Every structure is written in structure tokens, then in C-alpha cells.
mmCIF file of C-alpha atoms in Angstrom:
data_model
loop_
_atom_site.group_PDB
_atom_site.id
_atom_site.type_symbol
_atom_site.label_atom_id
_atom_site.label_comp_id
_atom_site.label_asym_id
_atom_site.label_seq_id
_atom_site.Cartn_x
_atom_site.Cartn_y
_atom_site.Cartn_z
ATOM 1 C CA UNK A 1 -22.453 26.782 35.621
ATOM 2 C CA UNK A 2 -19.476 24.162 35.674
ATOM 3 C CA UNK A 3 -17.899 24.402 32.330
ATOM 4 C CA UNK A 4 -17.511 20.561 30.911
ATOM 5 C CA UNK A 5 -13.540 19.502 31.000
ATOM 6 C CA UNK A 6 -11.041 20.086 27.800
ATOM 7 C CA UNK A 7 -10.160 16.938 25.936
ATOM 8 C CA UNK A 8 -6.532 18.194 27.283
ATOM 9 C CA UNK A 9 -7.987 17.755 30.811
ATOM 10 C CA UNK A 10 -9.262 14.902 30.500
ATOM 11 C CA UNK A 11 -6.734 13.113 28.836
ATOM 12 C CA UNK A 12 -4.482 14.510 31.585
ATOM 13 C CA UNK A 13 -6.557 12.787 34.286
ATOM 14 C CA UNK A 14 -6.872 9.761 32.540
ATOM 15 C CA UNK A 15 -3.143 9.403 32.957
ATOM 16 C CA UNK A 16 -4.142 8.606 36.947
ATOM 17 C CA UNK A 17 -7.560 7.203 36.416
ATOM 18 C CA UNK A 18 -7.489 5.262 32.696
ATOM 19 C CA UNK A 19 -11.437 5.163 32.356
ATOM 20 C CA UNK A 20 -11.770 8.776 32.346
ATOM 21 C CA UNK A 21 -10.324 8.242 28.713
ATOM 22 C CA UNK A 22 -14.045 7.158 27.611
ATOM 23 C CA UNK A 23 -15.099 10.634 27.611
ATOM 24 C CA UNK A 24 -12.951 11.480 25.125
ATOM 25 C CA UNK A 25 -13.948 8.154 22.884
ATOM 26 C CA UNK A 26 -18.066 9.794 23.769
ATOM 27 C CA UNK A 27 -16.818 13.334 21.980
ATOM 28 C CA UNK A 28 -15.420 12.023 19.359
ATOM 29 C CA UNK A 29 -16.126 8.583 18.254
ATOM 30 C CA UNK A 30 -19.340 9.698 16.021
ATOM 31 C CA UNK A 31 -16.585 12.396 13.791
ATOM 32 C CA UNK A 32 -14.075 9.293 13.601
ATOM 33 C CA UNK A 33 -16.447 6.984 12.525
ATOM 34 C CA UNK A 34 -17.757 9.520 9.880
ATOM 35 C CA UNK A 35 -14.288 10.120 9.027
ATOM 36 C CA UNK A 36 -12.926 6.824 8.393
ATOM 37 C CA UNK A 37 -16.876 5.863 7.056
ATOM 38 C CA UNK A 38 -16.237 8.340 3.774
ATOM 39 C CA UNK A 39 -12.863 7.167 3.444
ATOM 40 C CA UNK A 40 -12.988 3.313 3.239
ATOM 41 C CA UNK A 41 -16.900 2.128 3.821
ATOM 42 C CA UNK A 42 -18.734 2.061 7.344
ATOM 43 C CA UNK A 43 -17.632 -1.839 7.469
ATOM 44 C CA UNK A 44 -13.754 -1.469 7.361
ATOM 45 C CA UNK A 45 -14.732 1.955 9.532
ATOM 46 C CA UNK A 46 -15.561 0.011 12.450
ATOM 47 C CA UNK A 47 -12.819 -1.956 12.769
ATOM 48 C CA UNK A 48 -10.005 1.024 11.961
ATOM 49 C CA UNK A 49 -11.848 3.136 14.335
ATOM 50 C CA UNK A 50 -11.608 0.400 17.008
ATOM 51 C CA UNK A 51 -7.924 0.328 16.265
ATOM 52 C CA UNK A 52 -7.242 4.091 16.392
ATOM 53 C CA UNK A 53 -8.781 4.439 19.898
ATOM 54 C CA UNK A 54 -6.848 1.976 21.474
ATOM 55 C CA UNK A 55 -4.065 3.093 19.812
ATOM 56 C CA UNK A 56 -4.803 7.487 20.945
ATOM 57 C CA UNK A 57 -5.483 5.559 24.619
ATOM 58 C CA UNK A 58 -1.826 3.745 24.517
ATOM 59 C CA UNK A 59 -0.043 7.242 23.305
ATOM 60 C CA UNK A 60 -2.384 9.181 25.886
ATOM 61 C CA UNK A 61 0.909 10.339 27.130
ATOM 62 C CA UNK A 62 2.660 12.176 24.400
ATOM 63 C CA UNK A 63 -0.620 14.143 23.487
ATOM 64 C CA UNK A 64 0.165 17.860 23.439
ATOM 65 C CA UNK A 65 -1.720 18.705 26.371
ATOM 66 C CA UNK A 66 -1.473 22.671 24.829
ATOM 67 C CA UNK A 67 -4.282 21.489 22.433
ATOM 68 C CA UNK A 68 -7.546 22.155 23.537
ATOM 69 C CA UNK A 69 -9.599 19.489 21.166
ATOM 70 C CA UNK A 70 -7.945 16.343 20.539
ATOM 71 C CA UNK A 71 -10.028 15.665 17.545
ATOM 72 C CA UNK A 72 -7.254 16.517 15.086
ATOM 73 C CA UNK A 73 -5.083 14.219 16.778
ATOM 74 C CA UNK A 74 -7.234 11.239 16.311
ATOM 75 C CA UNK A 75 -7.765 12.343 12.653
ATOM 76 C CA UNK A 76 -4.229 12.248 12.768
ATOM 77 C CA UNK A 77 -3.358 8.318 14.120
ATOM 78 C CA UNK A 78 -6.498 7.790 11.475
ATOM 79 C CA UNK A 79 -4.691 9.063 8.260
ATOM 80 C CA UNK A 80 -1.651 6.917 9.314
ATOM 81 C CA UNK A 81 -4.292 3.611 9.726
ATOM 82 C CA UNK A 82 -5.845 4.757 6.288
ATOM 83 C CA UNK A 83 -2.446 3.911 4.513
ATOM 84 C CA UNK A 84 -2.793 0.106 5.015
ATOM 85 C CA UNK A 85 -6.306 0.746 3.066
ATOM 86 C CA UNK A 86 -5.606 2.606 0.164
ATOM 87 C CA UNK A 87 -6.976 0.213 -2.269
ATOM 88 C CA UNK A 88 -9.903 -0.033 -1.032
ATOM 89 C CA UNK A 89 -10.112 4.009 -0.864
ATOM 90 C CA UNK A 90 -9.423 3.912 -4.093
ATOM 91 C CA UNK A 91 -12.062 1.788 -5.129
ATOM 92 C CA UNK A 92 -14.526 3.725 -2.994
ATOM 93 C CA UNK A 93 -13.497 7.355 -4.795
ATOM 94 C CA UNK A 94 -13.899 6.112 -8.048
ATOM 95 C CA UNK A 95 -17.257 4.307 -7.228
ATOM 96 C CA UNK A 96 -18.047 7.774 -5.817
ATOM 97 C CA UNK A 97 -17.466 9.876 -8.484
ATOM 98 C CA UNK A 98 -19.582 7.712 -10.712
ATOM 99 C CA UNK A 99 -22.432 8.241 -8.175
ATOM 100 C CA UNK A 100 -22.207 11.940 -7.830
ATOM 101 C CA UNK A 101 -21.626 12.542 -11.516
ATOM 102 C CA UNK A 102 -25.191 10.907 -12.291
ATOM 103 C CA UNK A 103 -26.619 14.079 -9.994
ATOM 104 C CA UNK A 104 -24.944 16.623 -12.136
ATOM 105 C CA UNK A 105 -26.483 17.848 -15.475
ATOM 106 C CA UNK A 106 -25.241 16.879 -18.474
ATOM 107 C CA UNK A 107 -22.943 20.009 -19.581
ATOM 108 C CA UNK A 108 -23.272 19.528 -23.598
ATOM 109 C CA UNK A 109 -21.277 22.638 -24.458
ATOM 110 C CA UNK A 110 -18.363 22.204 -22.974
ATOM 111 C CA UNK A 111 -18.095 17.834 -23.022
ATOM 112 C CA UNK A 112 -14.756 17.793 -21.163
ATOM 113 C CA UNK A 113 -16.686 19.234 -18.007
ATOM 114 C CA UNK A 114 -19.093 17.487 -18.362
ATOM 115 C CA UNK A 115 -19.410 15.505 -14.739
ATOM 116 C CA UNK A 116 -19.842 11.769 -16.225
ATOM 117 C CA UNK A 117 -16.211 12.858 -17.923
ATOM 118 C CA UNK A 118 -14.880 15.549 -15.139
ATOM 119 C CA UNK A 119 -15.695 13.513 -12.146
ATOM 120 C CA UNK A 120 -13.644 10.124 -12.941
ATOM 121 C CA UNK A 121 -10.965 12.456 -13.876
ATOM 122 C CA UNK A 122 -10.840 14.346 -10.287
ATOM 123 C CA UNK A 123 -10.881 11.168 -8.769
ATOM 124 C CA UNK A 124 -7.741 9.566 -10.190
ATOM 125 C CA UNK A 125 -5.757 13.339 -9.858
ATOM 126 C CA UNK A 126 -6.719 12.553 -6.239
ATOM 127 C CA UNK A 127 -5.384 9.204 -6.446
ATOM 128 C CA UNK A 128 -2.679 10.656 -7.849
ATOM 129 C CA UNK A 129 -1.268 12.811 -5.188
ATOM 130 C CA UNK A 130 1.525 11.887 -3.006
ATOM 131 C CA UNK A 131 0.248 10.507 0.636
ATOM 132 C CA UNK A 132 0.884 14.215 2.488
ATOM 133 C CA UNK A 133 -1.250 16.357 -0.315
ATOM 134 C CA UNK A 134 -3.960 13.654 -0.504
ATOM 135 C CA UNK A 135 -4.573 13.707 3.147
ATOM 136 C CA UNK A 136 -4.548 17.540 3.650
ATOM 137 C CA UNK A 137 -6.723 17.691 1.338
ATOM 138 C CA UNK A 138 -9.710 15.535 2.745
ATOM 139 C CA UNK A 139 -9.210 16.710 5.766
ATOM 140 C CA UNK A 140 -10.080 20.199 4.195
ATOM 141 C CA UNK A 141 -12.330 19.198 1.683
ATOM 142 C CA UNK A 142 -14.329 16.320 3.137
ATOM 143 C CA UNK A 143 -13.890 17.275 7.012
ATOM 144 C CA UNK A 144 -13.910 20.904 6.944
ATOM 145 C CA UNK A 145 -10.533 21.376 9.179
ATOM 146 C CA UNK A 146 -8.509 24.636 9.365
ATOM 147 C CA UNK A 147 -5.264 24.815 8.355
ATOM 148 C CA UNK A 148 -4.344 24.715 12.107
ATOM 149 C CA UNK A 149 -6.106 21.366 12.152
ATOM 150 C CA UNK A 150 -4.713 19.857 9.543
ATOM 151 C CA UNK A 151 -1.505 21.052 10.559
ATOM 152 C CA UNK A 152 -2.210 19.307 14.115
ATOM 153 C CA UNK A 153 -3.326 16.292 12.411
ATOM 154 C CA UNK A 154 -0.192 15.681 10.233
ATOM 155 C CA UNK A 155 2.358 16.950 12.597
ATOM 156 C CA UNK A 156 3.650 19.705 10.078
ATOM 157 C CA UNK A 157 4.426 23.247 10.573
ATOM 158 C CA UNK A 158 1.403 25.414 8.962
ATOM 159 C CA UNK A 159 3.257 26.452 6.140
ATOM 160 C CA UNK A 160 4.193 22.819 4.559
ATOM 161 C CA UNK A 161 0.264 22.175 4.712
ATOM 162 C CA UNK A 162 0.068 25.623 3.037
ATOM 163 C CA UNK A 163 2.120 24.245 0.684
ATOM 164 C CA UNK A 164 0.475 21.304 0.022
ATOM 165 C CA UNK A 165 -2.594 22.257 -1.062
ATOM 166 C CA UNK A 166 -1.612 24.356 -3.257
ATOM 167 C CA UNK A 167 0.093 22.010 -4.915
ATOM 168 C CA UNK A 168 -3.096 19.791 -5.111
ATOM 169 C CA UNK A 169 -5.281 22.679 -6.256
ATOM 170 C CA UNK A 170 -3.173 22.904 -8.982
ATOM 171 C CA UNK A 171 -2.668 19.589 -9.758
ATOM 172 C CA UNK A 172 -6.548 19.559 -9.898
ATOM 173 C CA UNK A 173 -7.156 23.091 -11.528
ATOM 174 C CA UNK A 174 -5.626 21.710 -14.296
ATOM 175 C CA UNK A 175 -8.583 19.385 -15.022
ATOM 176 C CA UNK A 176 -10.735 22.873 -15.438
ATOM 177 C CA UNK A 177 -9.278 24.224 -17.637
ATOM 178 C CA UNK A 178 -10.280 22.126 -20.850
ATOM 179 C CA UNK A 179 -7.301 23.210 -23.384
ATOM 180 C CA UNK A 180 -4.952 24.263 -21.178
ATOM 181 C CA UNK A 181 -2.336 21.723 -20.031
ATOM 182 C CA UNK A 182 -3.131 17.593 -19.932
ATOM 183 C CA UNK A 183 -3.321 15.525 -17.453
ATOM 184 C CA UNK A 184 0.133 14.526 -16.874
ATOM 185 C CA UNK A 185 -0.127 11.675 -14.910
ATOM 186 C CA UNK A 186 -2.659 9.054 -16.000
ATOM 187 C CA UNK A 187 -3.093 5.579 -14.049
ATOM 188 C CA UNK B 1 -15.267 25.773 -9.667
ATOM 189 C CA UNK B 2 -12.801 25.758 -6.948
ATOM 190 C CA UNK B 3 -10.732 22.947 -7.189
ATOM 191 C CA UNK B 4 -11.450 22.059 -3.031
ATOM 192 C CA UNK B 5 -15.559 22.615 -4.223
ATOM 193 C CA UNK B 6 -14.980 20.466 -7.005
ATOM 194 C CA UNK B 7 -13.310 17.474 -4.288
ATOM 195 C CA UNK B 8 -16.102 18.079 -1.719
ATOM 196 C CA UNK B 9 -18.896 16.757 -4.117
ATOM 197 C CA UNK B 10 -16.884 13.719 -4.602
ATOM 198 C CA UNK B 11 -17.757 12.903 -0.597
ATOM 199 C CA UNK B 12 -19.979 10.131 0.369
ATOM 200 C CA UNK B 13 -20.931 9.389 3.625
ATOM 201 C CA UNK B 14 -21.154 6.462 5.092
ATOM 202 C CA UNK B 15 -23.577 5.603 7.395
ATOM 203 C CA UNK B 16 -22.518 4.240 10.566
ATOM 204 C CA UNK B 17 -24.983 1.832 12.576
ATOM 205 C CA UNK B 18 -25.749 3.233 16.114
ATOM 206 C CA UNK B 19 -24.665 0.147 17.222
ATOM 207 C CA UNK B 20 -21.473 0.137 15.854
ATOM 208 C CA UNK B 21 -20.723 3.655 18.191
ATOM 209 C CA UNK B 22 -21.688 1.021 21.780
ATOM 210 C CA UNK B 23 -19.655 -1.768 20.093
ATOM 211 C CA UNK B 24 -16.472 0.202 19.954
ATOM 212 C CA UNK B 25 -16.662 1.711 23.262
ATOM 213 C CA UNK B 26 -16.934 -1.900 24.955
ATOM 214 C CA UNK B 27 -14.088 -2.943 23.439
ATOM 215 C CA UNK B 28 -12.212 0.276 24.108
ATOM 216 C CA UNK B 29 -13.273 0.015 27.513
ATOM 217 C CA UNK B 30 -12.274 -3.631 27.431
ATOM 218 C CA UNK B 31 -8.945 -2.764 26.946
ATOM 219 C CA UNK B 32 -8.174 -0.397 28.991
ATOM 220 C CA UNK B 33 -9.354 -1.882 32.081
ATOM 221 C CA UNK B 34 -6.848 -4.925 30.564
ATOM 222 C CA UNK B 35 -4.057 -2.040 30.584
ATOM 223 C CA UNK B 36 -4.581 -1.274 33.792
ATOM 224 C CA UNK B 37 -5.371 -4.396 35.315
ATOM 225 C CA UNK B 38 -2.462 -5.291 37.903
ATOM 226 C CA UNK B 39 -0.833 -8.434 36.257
ATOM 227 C CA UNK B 40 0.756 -10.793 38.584
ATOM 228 C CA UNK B 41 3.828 -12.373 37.721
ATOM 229 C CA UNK B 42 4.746 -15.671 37.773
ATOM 230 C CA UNK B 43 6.919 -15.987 41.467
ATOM 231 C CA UNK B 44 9.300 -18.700 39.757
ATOM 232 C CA UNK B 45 11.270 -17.435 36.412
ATOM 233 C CA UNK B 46 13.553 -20.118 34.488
ATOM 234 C CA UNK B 47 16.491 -18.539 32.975
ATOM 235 C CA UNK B 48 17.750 -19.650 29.640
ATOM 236 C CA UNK B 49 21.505 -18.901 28.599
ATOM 237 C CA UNK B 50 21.848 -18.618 24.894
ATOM 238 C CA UNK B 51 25.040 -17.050 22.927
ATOM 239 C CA UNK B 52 22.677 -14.841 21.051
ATOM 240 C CA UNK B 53 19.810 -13.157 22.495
ATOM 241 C CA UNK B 54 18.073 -11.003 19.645
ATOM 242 C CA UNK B 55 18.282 -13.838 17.243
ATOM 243 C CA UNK B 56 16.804 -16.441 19.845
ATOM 244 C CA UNK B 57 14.304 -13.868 20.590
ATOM 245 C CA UNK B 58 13.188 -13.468 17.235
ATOM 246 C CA UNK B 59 12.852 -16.993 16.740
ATOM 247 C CA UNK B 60 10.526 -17.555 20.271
ATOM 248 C CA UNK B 61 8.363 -15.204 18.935
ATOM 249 C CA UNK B 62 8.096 -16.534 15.411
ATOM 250 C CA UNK B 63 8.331 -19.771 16.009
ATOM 251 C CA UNK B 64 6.346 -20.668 19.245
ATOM 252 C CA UNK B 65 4.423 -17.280 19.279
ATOM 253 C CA UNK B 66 6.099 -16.414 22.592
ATOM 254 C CA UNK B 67 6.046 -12.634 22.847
ATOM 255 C CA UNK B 68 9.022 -10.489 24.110
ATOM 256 C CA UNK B 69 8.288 -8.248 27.242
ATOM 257 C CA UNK B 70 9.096 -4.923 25.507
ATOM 258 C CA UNK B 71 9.967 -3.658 28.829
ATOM 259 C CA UNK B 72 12.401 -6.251 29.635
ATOM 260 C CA UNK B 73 14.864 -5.768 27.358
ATOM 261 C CA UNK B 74 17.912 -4.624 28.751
ATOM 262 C CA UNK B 75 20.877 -3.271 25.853
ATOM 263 C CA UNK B 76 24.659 -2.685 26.715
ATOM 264 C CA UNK B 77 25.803 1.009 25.736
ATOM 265 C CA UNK B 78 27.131 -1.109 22.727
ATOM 266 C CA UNK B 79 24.050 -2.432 21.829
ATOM 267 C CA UNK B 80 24.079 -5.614 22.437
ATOM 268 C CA UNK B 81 21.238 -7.416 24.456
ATOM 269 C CA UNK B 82 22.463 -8.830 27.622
ATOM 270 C CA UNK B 83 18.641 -10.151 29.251
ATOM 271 C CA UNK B 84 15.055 -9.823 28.313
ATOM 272 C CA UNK B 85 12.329 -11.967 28.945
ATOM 273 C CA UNK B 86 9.181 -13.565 26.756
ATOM 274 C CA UNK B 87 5.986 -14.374 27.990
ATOM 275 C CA UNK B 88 3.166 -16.680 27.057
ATOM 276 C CA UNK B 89 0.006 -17.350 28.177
ATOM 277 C CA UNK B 90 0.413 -16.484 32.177
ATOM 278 C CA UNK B 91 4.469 -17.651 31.954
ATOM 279 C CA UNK B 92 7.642 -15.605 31.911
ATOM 280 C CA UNK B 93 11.121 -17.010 30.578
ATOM 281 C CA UNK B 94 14.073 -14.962 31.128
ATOM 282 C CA UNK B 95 16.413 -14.901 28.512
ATOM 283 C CA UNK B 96 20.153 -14.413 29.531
ATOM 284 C CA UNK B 97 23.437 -14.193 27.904
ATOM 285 C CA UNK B 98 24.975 -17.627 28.200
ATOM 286 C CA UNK B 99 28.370 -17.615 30.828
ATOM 287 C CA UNK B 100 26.499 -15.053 33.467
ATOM 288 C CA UNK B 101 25.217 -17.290 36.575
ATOM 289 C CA UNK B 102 27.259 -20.158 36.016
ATOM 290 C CA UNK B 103 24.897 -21.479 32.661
ATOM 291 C CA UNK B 104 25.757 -22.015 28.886
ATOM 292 C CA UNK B 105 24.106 -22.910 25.944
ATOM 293 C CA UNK B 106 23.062 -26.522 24.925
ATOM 294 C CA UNK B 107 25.451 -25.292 21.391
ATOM 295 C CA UNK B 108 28.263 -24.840 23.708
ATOM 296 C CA UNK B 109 28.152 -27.271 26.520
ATOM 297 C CA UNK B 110 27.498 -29.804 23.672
ATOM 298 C CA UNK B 111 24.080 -30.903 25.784
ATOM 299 C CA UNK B 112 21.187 -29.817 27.200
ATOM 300 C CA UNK B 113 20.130 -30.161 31.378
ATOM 301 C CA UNK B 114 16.672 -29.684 31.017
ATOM 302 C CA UNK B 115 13.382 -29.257 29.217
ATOM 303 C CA UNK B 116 10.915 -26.648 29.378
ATOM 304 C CA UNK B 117 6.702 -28.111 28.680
ATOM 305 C CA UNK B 118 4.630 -25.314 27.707
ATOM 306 C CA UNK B 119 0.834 -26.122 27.532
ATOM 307 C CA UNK B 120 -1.410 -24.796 24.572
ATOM 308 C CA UNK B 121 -4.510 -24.181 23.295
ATOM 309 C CA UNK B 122 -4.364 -25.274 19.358
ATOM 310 C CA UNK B 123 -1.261 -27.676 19.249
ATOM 311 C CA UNK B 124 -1.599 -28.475 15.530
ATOM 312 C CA UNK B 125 -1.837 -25.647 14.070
ATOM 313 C CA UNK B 126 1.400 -24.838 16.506
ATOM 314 C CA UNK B 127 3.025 -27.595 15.618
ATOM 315 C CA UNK B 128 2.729 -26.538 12.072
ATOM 316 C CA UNK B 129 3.798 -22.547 13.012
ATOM 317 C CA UNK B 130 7.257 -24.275 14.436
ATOM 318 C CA UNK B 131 8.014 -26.422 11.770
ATOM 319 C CA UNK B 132 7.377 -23.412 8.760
ATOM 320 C CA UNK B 133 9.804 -21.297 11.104
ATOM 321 C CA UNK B 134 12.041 -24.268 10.541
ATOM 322 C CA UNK B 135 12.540 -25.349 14.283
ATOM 323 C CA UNK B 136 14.256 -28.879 14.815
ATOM 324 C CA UNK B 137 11.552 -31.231 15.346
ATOM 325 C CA UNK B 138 12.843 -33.495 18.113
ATOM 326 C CA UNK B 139 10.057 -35.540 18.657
ATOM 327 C CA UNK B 140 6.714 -35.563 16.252
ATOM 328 C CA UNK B 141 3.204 -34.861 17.169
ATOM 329 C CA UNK B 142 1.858 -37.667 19.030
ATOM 330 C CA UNK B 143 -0.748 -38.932 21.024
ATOM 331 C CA UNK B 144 0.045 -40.036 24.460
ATOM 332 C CA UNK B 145 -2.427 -42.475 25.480
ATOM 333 C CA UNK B 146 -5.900 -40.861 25.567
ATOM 334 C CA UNK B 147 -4.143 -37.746 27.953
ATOM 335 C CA UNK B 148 -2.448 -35.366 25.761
ATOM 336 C CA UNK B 149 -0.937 -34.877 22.529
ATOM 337 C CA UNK B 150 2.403 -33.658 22.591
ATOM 338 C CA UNK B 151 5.528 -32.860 20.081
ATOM 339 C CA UNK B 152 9.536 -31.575 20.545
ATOM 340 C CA UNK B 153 11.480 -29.118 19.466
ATOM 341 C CA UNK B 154 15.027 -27.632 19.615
ATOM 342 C CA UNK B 155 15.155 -23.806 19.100
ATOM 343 C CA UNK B 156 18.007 -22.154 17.115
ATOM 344 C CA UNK B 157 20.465 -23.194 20.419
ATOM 345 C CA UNK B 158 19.441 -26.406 21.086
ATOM 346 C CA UNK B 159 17.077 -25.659 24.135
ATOM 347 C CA UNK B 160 14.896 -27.943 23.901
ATOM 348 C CA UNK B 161 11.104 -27.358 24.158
ATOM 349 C CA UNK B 162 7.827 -29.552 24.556
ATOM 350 C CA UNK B 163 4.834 -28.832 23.573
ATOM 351 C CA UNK B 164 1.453 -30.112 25.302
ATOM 352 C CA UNK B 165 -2.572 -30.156 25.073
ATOM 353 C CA UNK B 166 -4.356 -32.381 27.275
ATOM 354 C CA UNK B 167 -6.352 -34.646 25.097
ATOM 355 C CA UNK B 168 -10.110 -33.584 25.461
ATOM 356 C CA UNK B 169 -9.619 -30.152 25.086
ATOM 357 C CA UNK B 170 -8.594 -31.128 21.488
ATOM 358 C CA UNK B 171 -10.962 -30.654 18.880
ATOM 359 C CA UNK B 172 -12.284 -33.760 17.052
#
């Protein structure tokens, strides 16, 4: 059986022949699309996702050919594309959290976790972390990437992502515990 | 909850259309055989002298939409840009520090020799682009006869540009 090529392969022969670099739009394109769907809308989606391939074809070059997948990569050149759309990301969390807080039961004894309450909440705490925690945390929470990945992704050493999300788990855990400290931010 | 749990229910996917997965790899694909496609250049090159090169640069490209070749640019160990060219539409201009090969500026010589026409595709809505970038307007948008419709200008050294589109390719 012929094993199918790396994306590292391929991206290293697309450096000769610049179609071969399809291959690696065929893996991935479906994740990318999913990716940037959640964040801003399938509409706006399209056209980032466009963007971000032309863009991962252009810096084919400097791609750390030591990485097997180049998925995190792309997720990568996608966070930094997301930036220009944070309004509209915005706009889609908070629409979200309304949505999946009419799923959730009603919690009647204790009102402040209740999900019509709790939900909104989460949703600004995650609009209110700095750029770096916000996007480490997606990528864990929505897009189920390691630490490795996200540390790929975001060009960091392992330990700052570490670092990170702790700092947005507690930024969040905070919500949970009704009594315990406020919200100290508030939008 | 965990904090992470508690994010992940606030995901909400977005369907894509299967369409939209074909439509991005024909334009991917569209571009790349652009990248690679050999690009001829232009076998005769005018060479404008001007006393300062970023600034007239910067102006070209705001002004006239010319783009700079980002390859082209060539910077002393000082910094300062000595040549680089633009390019627009299937031309190339080189631009030169003014005093090499015998040629200076129209702001120091006091006059220009030539002109360079440049032929476009939307000339009013060019014509509008130079003026907001504040380039001299040397002669106003006109109709010549039922050919073309043409206008002037002088860039930031007094080169002196005109701008053409041949009459029926203008929308009415």
C-alpha cells in the first residue's frame, strides 16, 4: 500500500510544481470553512477562507516543513484574518448564546446560573479577553486542538498557551461561582 | 461546569454550501496558475528621474493606482531608494534617482521633455482618484472628438502624465 503524502510533502513539492498545492486546499478546506463558518457566519466564511488560501499558497515557503499536518497553520493565518472581523464575531457570540440558552432548562434555584442569565454573561467574558486568550481558547473549545496545535497555530512556545488559558478559565470560572467575586469587566 | 465545557455550548456551526468548497478551489487554482504564469515584460522601459523616489512612489500608487514592483526596489546601505519600478496594466516605468544617466527632474531642470499616455479602463472615476490625491490637473477631462476622452496631470515632480480611454469603450 502507498501511504498518501504529508501536507509537509506536499507543500514541499509544490514549491517546484505550484498545483500540487490543491491537495492541501482538498484536506483541509472543509475544517477552514467550518472554522471560520462558527466564527463569523458561512457568508463572510467564504470569502476569508478564499483569502487565507491564497495567502498559506504565497507563504508556502516559510511553512515548517517539520510539521506533519499543516492544518494548524492555516488555523493560524485564519485567527490573524478573524481580527479585521471582530464585530461581526461579536455579534454572532452573543446571538449564539441567546440561541443555546433557550435549549437549557430553566435553573430556578440558583437564578444567576440560570442559562438565559449565565450564557450572555460567558459571552461578553469571551469578548472580553485580550486577542491571544480569546483565540486559544476557540481553538480548544470550539475546534478541539491540543495544546501543541494551538501552540502551532499562534506561533507561541507551549507554555505561553498554557498560560493563557488559564487565565481565561479563570476569567470565566468566575461567572460560576454566583457570590464569589463580580464580573470585573462589564461592556 | 468546566469553564472550556461551559464555552463549547456557546458553538454554532455554520453550514457551509457544497458549493461554496468548488468555488474556492477555482479561484485558488486561479491564482496560482496566475503566480506561476511566466509574465513577459515589456522589451522597452522609460526611465523617470525624480529627486525623491519613495515619496513619488507613494504618490503613483495612490494617485494613478500604479503599483510598485516589490521586487524592484533597490535601497542604498543607508536606506535610501536609488531605482524601483511601477507597473500598470501590461507597462513597466522605471523610477530612477534624478542626475544618474544624464536625466533630472522637471522640478529641477525647470521643464519637462516629454509626456508619458497611459490608457485606462474607467477614466472618470480615475480622473476623480488623481484629483482627491491632489495631483496638478494640467489639462481637464475632455472629449476629443468622438475618439477618446482624455485629461493631464503633473505628479508631485512635475512629470507630466496623460490619461486616455478611447471613446466607445466608455460607458454611456
Amino acid at each position: 500500500m502507498v501511504s498518501s503524502p504529508s501536507d509537509a510533502e506536499v507543500i514541499g513539492r509544490s514549491l517546484d510544481q505550484p498545483e500540487a498545492f490543491g491537495l492541501i486546499y482538498d484536506r483541509h478546506a472543509p475544517s477552514v470553512l467550518r472554522f471560520l463558518g462558527r466564527r463569523v457566519g458561512a457568508e463572510v466564511a467564504e470569502g476569508l477562507a478564499g483569502e487565507l488560501f491564497r495567502i498559506a499558497f504565497e507563504r508556502r515557503k516559510i511553512f515548517d516543513t517539520s510539521r506533519e499536518s499543516a492544518l494548524p497553520w492555516l488555523y493560524g493565518i485564519g485567527a490573524n484574518l478573524l481580527l479585521k472581523h471582530r464585530r461581526g464575531e461579536a455579534r454572532r457570540l452573543r446571538a449564539s448564546a441567546r440561541m443555546a440558552a433557550d435549549d437549557e432548562k430553566p435553573n430556578r434555584r440558583t437564578p444567576a446560573l440560570d442559562a438565559r442569565l449565565l450564557f450572555p454573561r460567558v459571552a461578553d467574558a469571551i469578548e472580553a479577553l485580550p486577542d491571544g486568550e480569546r483565540e486559544a481558547l476557540l481553538l480548544v473549545a470550539w475546534e478541539d486542538l491540543s495544546y501543541q496545535s494551538v501552540a502551532e497555530a499562534l506561533e507561541l512556545p507551549i507554555g505561553t498557551v498554557r498560560s493563557r488559558l488559564n487565565r481565561a478559565r479563570t476569567q470565566l470560572r468566575e461567572l460560576l461561582e454566583p457570590g464569589g467575586k463580580k464580573r470585573k469587566r462589564s461592556r | 461546569m468546566k469553564p472550556v465545557n461551559l464555552v463549547r455550548k456557546l458553538r454554532r456551526d455554520a453550514a457551509f454550501e457544497p458549493a461554496a468548497l468548488d468555488r474556492g478551489k477555482e479561484q485558488l487554482m486561479a491564482a496560482i496558475r496566475q503566480e506561476v504564469a511566466p509574465r513577459r515584460r515589456p522589451a522597452i522601459v522609460p526611465q523617470l528621474p525624480y529627486q525623491d523616489i519613495a515619496a513619488a512612489i507613494a504618490f503613483l500608487e495612490r494617485a494613478f493606482g500604479f503599483r510598485e514592483i516589490p521586487t524592484a526596489r533597490r535601497v542604498s546601505p543607508a536606506g535610501v531608494v536609488g531605482h524601483s519600478m511601477v507597473e500598470f496594466g501590461d507597462s513597466v516605468i522605471g523610477i530612477g534617482t534624478q542626475g544618474a544617466h544624464g536625466a533630472f527632474s522637471p522640478k529641477t531642470a525647470g521643464t519637462a521633455s516629454h509626456y508619458i499616455s497611459v490608457y485606462i479602463d474607467d477614466i472618470d472615476a480615475h480622473y476623480q482618484r488623481a484629483r482627491e490625491a491632489g495631483a496638478q490637473i494640467a489639462s481637464a477631462l475632455h472629449d476629443h472628438r468622438t475618439d477618446y476622452r482624455a485629461y493631464e496631470a503633473l505628479d508631485l515632480e512635475g512629470h507630466r502624465w496623460r490619461f486616455v480611454q478611447w471613446l466607445p469603450e466608455v460607458p454611456r
